Short mmCIF file of C-alpha atoms in Angstrom, two decimals:
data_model
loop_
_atom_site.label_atom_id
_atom_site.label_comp_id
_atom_site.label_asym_id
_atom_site.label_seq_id
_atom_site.Cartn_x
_atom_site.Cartn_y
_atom_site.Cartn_z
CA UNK A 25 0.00 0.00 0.00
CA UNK A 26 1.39 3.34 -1.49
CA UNK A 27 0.61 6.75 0.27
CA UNK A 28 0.89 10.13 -0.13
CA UNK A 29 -0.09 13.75 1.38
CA UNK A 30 -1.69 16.21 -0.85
CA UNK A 31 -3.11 19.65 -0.34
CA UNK A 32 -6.08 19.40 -2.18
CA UNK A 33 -7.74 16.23 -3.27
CA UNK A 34 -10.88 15.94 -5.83
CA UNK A 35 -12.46 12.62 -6.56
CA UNK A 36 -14.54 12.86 -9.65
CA UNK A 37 -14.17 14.20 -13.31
CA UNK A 38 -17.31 15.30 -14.26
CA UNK A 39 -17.85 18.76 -15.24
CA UNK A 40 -17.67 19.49 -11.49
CA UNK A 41 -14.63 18.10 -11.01
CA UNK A 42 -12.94 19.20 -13.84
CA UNK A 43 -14.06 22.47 -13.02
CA UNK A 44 -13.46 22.70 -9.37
CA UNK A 45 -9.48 21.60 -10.42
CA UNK A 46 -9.00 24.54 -12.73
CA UNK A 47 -10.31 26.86 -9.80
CA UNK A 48 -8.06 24.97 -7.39
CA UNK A 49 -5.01 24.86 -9.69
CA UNK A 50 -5.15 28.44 -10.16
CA UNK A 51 -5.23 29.03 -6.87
CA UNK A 52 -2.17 27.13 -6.53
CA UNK A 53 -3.60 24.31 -4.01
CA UNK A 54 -2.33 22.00 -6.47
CA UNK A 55 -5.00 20.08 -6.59
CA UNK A 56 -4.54 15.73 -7.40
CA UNK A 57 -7.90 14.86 -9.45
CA UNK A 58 -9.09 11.01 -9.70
CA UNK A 59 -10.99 10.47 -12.69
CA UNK A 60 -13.05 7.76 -11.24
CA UNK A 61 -14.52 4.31 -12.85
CA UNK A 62 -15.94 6.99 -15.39
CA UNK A 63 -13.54 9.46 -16.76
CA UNK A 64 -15.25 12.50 -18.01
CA UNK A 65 -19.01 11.35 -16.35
CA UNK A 66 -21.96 10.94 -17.83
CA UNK A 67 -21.20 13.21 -20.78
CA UNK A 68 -19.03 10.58 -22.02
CA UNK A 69 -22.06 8.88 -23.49
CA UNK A 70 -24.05 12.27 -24.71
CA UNK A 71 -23.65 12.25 -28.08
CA UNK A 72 -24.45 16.24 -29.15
CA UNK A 73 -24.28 18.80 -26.36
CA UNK A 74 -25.85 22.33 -27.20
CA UNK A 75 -26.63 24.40 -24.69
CA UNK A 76 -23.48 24.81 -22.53
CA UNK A 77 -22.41 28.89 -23.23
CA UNK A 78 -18.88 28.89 -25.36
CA UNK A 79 -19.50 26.21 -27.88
CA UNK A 80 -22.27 28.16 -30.77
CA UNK A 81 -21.77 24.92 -32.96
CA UNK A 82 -22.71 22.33 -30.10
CA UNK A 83 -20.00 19.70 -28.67
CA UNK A 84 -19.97 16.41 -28.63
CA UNK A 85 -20.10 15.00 -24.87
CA UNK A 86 -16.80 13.47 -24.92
CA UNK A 87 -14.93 16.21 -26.90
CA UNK A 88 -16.48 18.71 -24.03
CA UNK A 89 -14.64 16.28 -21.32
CA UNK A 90 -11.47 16.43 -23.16
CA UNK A 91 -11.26 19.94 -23.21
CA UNK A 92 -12.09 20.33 -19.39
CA UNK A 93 -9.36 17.61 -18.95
CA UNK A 94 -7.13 19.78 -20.94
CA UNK A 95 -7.78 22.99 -19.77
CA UNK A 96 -7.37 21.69 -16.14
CA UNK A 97 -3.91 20.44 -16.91
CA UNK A 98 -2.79 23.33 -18.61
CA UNK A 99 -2.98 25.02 -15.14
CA UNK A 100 -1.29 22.29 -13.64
CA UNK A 101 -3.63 19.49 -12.22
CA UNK A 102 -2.13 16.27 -11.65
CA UNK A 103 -4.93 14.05 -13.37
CA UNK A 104 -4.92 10.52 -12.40
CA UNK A 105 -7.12 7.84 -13.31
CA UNK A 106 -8.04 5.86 -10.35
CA UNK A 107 -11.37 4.90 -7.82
CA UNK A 108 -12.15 5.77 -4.60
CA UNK A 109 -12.98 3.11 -2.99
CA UNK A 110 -12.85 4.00 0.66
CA UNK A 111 -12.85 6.99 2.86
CA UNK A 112 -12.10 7.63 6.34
CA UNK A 113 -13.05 11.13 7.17
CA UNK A 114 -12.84 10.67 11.40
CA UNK A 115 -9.82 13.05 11.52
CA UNK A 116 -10.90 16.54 10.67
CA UNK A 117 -7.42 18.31 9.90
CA UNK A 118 -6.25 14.71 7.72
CA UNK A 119 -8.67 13.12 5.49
CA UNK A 120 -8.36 9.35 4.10
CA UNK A 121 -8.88 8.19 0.50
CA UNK A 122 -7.87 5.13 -0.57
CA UNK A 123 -7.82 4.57 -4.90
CA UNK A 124 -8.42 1.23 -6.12
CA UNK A 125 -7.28 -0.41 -2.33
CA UNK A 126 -3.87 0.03 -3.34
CA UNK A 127 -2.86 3.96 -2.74
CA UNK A 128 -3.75 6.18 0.51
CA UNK A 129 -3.73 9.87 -0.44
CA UNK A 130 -4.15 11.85 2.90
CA UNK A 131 -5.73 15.23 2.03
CA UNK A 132 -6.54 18.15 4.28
CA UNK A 133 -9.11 19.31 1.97
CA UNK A 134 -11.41 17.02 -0.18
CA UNK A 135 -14.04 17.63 -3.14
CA UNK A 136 -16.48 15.21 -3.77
CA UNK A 137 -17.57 15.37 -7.35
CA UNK A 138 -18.56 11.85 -8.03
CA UNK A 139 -21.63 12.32 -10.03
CA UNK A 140 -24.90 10.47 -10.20
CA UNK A 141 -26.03 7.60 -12.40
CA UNK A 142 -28.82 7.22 -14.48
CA UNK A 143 -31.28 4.48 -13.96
CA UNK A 144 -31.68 1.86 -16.57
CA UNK A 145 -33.99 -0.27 -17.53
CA UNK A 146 -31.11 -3.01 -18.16
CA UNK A 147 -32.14 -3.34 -21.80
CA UNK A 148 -29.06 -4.39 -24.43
CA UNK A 149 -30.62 -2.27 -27.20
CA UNK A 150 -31.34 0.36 -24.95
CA UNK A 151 -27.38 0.77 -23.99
CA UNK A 152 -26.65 -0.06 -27.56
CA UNK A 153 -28.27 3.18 -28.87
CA UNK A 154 -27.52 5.04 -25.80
CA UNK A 155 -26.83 8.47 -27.23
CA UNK A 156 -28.51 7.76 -30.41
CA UNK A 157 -31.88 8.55 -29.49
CA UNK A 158 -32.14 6.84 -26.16
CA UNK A 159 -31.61 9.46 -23.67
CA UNK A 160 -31.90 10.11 -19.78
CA UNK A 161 -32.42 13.35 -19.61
CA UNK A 162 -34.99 15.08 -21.70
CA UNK A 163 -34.10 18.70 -20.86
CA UNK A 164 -30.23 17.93 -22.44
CA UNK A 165 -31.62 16.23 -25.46
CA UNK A 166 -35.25 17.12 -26.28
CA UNK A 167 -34.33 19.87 -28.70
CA UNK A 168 -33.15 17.72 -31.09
CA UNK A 169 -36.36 15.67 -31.07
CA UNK A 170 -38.71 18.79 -32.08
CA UNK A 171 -41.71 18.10 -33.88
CA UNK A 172 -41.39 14.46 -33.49
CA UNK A 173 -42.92 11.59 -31.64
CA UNK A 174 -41.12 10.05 -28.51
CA UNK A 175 -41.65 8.03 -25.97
CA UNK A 176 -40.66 8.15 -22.09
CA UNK A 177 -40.59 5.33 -19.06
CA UNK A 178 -41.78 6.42 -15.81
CA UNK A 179 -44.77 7.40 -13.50
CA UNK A 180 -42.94 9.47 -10.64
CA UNK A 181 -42.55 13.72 -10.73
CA UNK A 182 -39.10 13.11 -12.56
CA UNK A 183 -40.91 11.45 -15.41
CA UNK A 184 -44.06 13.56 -15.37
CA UNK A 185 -41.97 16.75 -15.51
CA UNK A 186 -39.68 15.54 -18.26
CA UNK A 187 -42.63 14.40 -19.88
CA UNK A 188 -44.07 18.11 -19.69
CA UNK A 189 -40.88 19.75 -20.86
CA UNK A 190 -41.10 16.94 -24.33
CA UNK A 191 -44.64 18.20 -25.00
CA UNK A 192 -43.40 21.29 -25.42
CA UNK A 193 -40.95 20.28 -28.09
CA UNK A 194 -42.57 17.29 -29.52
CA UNK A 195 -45.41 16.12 -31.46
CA UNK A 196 -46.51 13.92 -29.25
CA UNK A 197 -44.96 12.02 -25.93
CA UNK A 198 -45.72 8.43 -24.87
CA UNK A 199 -45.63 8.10 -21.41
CA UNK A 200 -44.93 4.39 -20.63
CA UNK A 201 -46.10 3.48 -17.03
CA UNK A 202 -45.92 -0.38 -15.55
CA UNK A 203 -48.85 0.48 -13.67
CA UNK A 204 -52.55 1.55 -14.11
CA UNK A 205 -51.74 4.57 -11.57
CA UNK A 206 -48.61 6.85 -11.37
CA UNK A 207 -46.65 7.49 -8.36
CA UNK A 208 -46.59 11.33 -8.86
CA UNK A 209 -48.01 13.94 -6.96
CA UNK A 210 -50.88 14.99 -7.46
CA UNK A 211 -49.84 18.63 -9.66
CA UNK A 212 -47.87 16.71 -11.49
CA UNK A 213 -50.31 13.95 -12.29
CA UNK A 214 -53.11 16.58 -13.39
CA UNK A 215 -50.26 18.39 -15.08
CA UNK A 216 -49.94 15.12 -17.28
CA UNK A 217 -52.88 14.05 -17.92
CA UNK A 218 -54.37 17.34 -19.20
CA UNK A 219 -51.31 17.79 -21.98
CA UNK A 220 -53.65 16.75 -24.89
CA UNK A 221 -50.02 15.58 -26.72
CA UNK A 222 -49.07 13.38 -23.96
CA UNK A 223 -50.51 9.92 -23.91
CA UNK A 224 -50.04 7.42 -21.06
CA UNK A 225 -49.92 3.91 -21.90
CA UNK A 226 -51.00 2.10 -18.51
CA UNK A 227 -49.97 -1.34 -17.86
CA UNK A 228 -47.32 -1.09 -20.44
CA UNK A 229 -43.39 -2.14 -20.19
CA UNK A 230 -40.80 -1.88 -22.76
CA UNK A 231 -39.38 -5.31 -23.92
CA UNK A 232 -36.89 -3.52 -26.50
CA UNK A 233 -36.02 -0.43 -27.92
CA UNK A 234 -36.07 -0.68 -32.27
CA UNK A 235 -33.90 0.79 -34.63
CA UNK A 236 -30.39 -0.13 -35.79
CA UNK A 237 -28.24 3.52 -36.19
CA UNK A 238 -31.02 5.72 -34.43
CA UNK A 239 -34.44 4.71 -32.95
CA UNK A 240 -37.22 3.77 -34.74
CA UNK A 241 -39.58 3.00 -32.44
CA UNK A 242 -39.98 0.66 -29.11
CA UNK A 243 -41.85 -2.64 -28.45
CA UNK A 244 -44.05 -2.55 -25.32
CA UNK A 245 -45.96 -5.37 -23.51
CA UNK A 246 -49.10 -5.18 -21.84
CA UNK A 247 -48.51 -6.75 -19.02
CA UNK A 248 -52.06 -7.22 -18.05
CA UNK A 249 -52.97 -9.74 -21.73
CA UNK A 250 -49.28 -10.20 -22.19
CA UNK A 251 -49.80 -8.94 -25.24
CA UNK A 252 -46.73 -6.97 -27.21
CA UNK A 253 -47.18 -4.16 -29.76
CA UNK A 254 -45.00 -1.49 -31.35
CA UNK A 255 -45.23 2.03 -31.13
CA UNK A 256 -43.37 4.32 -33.89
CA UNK A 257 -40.77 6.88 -31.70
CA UNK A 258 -37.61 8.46 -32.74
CA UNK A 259 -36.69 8.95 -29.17
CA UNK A 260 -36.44 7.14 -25.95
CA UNK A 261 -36.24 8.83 -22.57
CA UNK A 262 -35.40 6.63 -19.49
CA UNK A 263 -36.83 8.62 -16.73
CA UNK A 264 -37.00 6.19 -13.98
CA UNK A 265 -34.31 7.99 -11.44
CA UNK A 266 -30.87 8.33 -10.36
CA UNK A 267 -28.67 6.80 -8.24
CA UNK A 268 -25.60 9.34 -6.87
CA UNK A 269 -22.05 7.57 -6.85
CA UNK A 270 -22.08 8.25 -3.13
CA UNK A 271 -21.72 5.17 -1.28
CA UNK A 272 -18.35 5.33 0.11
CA UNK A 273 -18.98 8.37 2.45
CA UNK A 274 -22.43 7.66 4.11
CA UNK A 275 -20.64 6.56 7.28
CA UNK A 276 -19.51 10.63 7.67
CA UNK A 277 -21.65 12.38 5.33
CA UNK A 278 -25.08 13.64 5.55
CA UNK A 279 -27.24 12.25 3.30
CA UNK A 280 -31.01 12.72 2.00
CA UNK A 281 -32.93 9.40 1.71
CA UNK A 282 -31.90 8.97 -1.63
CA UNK A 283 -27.97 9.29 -1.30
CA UNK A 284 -27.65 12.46 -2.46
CA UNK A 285 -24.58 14.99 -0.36
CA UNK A 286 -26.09 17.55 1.52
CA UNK A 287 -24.05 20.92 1.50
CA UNK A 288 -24.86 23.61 3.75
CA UNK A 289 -27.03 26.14 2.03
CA UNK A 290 -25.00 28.54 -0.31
CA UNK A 291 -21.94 26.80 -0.07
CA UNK A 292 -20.09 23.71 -0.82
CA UNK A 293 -19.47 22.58 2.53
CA UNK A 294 -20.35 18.97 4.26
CA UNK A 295 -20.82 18.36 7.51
CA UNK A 296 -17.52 17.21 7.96
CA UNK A 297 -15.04 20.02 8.06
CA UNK A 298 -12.67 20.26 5.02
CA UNK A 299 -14.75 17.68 3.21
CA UNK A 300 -17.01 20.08 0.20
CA UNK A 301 -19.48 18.19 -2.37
CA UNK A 302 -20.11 19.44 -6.24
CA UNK A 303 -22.19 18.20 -8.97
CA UNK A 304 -25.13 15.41 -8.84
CA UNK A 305 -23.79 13.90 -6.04
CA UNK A 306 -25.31 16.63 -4.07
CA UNK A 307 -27.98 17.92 -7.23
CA UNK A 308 -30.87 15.59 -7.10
CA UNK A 309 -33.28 18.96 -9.01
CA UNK A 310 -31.20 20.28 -11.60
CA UNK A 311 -28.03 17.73 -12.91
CA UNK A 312 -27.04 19.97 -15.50
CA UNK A 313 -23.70 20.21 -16.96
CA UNK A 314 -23.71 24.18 -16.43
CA UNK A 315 -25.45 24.02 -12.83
CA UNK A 316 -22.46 21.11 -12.20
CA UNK A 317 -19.84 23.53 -13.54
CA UNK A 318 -20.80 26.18 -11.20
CA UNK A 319 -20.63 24.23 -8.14
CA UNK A 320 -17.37 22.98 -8.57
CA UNK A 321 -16.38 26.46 -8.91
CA UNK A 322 -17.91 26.98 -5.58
CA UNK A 323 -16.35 23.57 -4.02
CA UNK A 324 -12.85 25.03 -4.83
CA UNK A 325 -13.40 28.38 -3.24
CA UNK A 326 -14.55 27.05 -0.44
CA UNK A 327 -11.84 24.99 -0.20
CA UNK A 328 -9.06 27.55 -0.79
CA UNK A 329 -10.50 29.46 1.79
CA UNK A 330 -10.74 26.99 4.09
CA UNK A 331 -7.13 26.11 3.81
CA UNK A 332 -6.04 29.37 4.36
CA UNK A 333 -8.11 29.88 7.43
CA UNK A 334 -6.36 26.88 8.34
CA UNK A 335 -3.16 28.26 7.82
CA UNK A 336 -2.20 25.44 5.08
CA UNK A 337 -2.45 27.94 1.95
#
């Protein structure tokens, strides 16, 4: 087992991440950043991204991570590619992170930009056209299905609302719900139901997603007459939740029911002292790329100040 002290120590490279290590690098904490088992986050598998400020043509998702990669390096931030795979956060001035159960870095000051995962329905040809019109997030990737028909799993407020955001854009939205009820509230329900482009199929699940180099359309089953039929969609939206990539740190960190960090209002900071949290690990509303940006911005100041409080920096 390898170890080492650093001043600043971010685990995640997400926008977040990447983010809060140009803010940190500048600041000259020089910051070590561990990609994770993900390197770049979920934008690795967005195909098109359009509506993050500074790129008028649109970016592809992994293109965008290689520039936040490279612009964090050019200030000097020792990227690594590694996992976290255990914490031990009982000291406040030292902090314990262990990559891949091989190296202890010891860190006075930690982000936490690990990111959330989407739900899936555990579908091969729904990860096979992942990012070519199968989507988990409807507010990223709805422009580009304007005027057309799609379809989207769920019955909870996540699916509801990113149903009601598609109707805007789209000719019509099938709402695919296992059940003959949905599980949202109330608002949202009547919200739903009174879209005259949104249709709910009740009883429904989806046994695969068609198409071959884009979707074409999905094949449901009724699950009441076990009967299948197809529906014709040009988009896919899994809307079913997410999980946050926050396991590791619920023996220290506060936590809402569903995993998610968190932070004390208007900051970045944890409960634990010199522990901060950016990005959907601690966004369960908005998981944005921009939104994620922005708090890693905010992780890193908070950090640098910190450690100068502290008397490290």
């Amino acid at each position: 087992m390898s170890s080492e002290k650093v001043s600043c120590l971010i685990i995640g490279s997400g926008p977040a991440g990447y983010t809060a290590a140009i803010y940190a690098s500048r600041a000259g904490l020089s910051p070590v950043l561990y990609t994770g088992g993900q390197p770049g986050g979920q934008l690795t598998i967005t195909t098109e991204v359009e509506n993050y400020p500074g790129y008028p043509e649109g970016v592809q998702g992994p293109q965008m991570m290689i520039d936040f990669e490279n612009q964090a390096r050019r200030f000097g931030a020792d990227i690594r590619y590694g996992l976290a795979t255990k914490v031990d956060f009982s000291n406040p001035t030292l902090h314990k992170v262990w990559i891949d159960d091989t190296t202890l870095i010891e860190s006075p000051a930690v982000i936490i930009a690990t990111g959330a995962s989407a739900k899936w329905l555990g579908l091969e040809s729904e990860q096979r056209l992942n990012g070519y019109g199968v989507s988990a997030c409807a507010v990223c990737d709805g422009f580009f299905f304007r005027n057309q028909e799609v379809a989207i799993v769920g019955g909870g407020d996540t699916a509801c609302e990113e149903a009601s955001y598609l109707a805007k854009l789209c000719k019509k939205v099938y709402m695919i719900v296992r059940r003959d009820e949905l599980r949202a509230s109330q608002v949202m329900q009547n919200r739903v139901k009174s879209t005259p482009n949104i249709e709910i199929l009740w009883n429904s699940e989806t046994e695969e997603v068609l198409g071959d180099q884009g979707v074409t359309g999905v094949r449901l089953k009724n699950i009441q007459t076990e009967e299948s039929y197809t529906i014709d969609v040009t988009g896919f939206f899994v809307a079913i939740g997410h999980q946050p990539n926050t396991e590791i740190f619920k023996e220290y960190i506060d936590m809402d029911n569903a995993g998610y960090i968190q932070t004390i209002k208007g900051s970045a900071k944890t409960n634990v002292e010199g522990v901060f949290a950016c990005g959907d690990a601690q966004d369960n509303i908005y998981r944005q790329a921009i939104t994620a940006a922005g708090s890693g911005c905010m992780a890193a100041l908070d950090a640098e100040r910190y450690l100068t409080e502290k008397g490290i920096h």
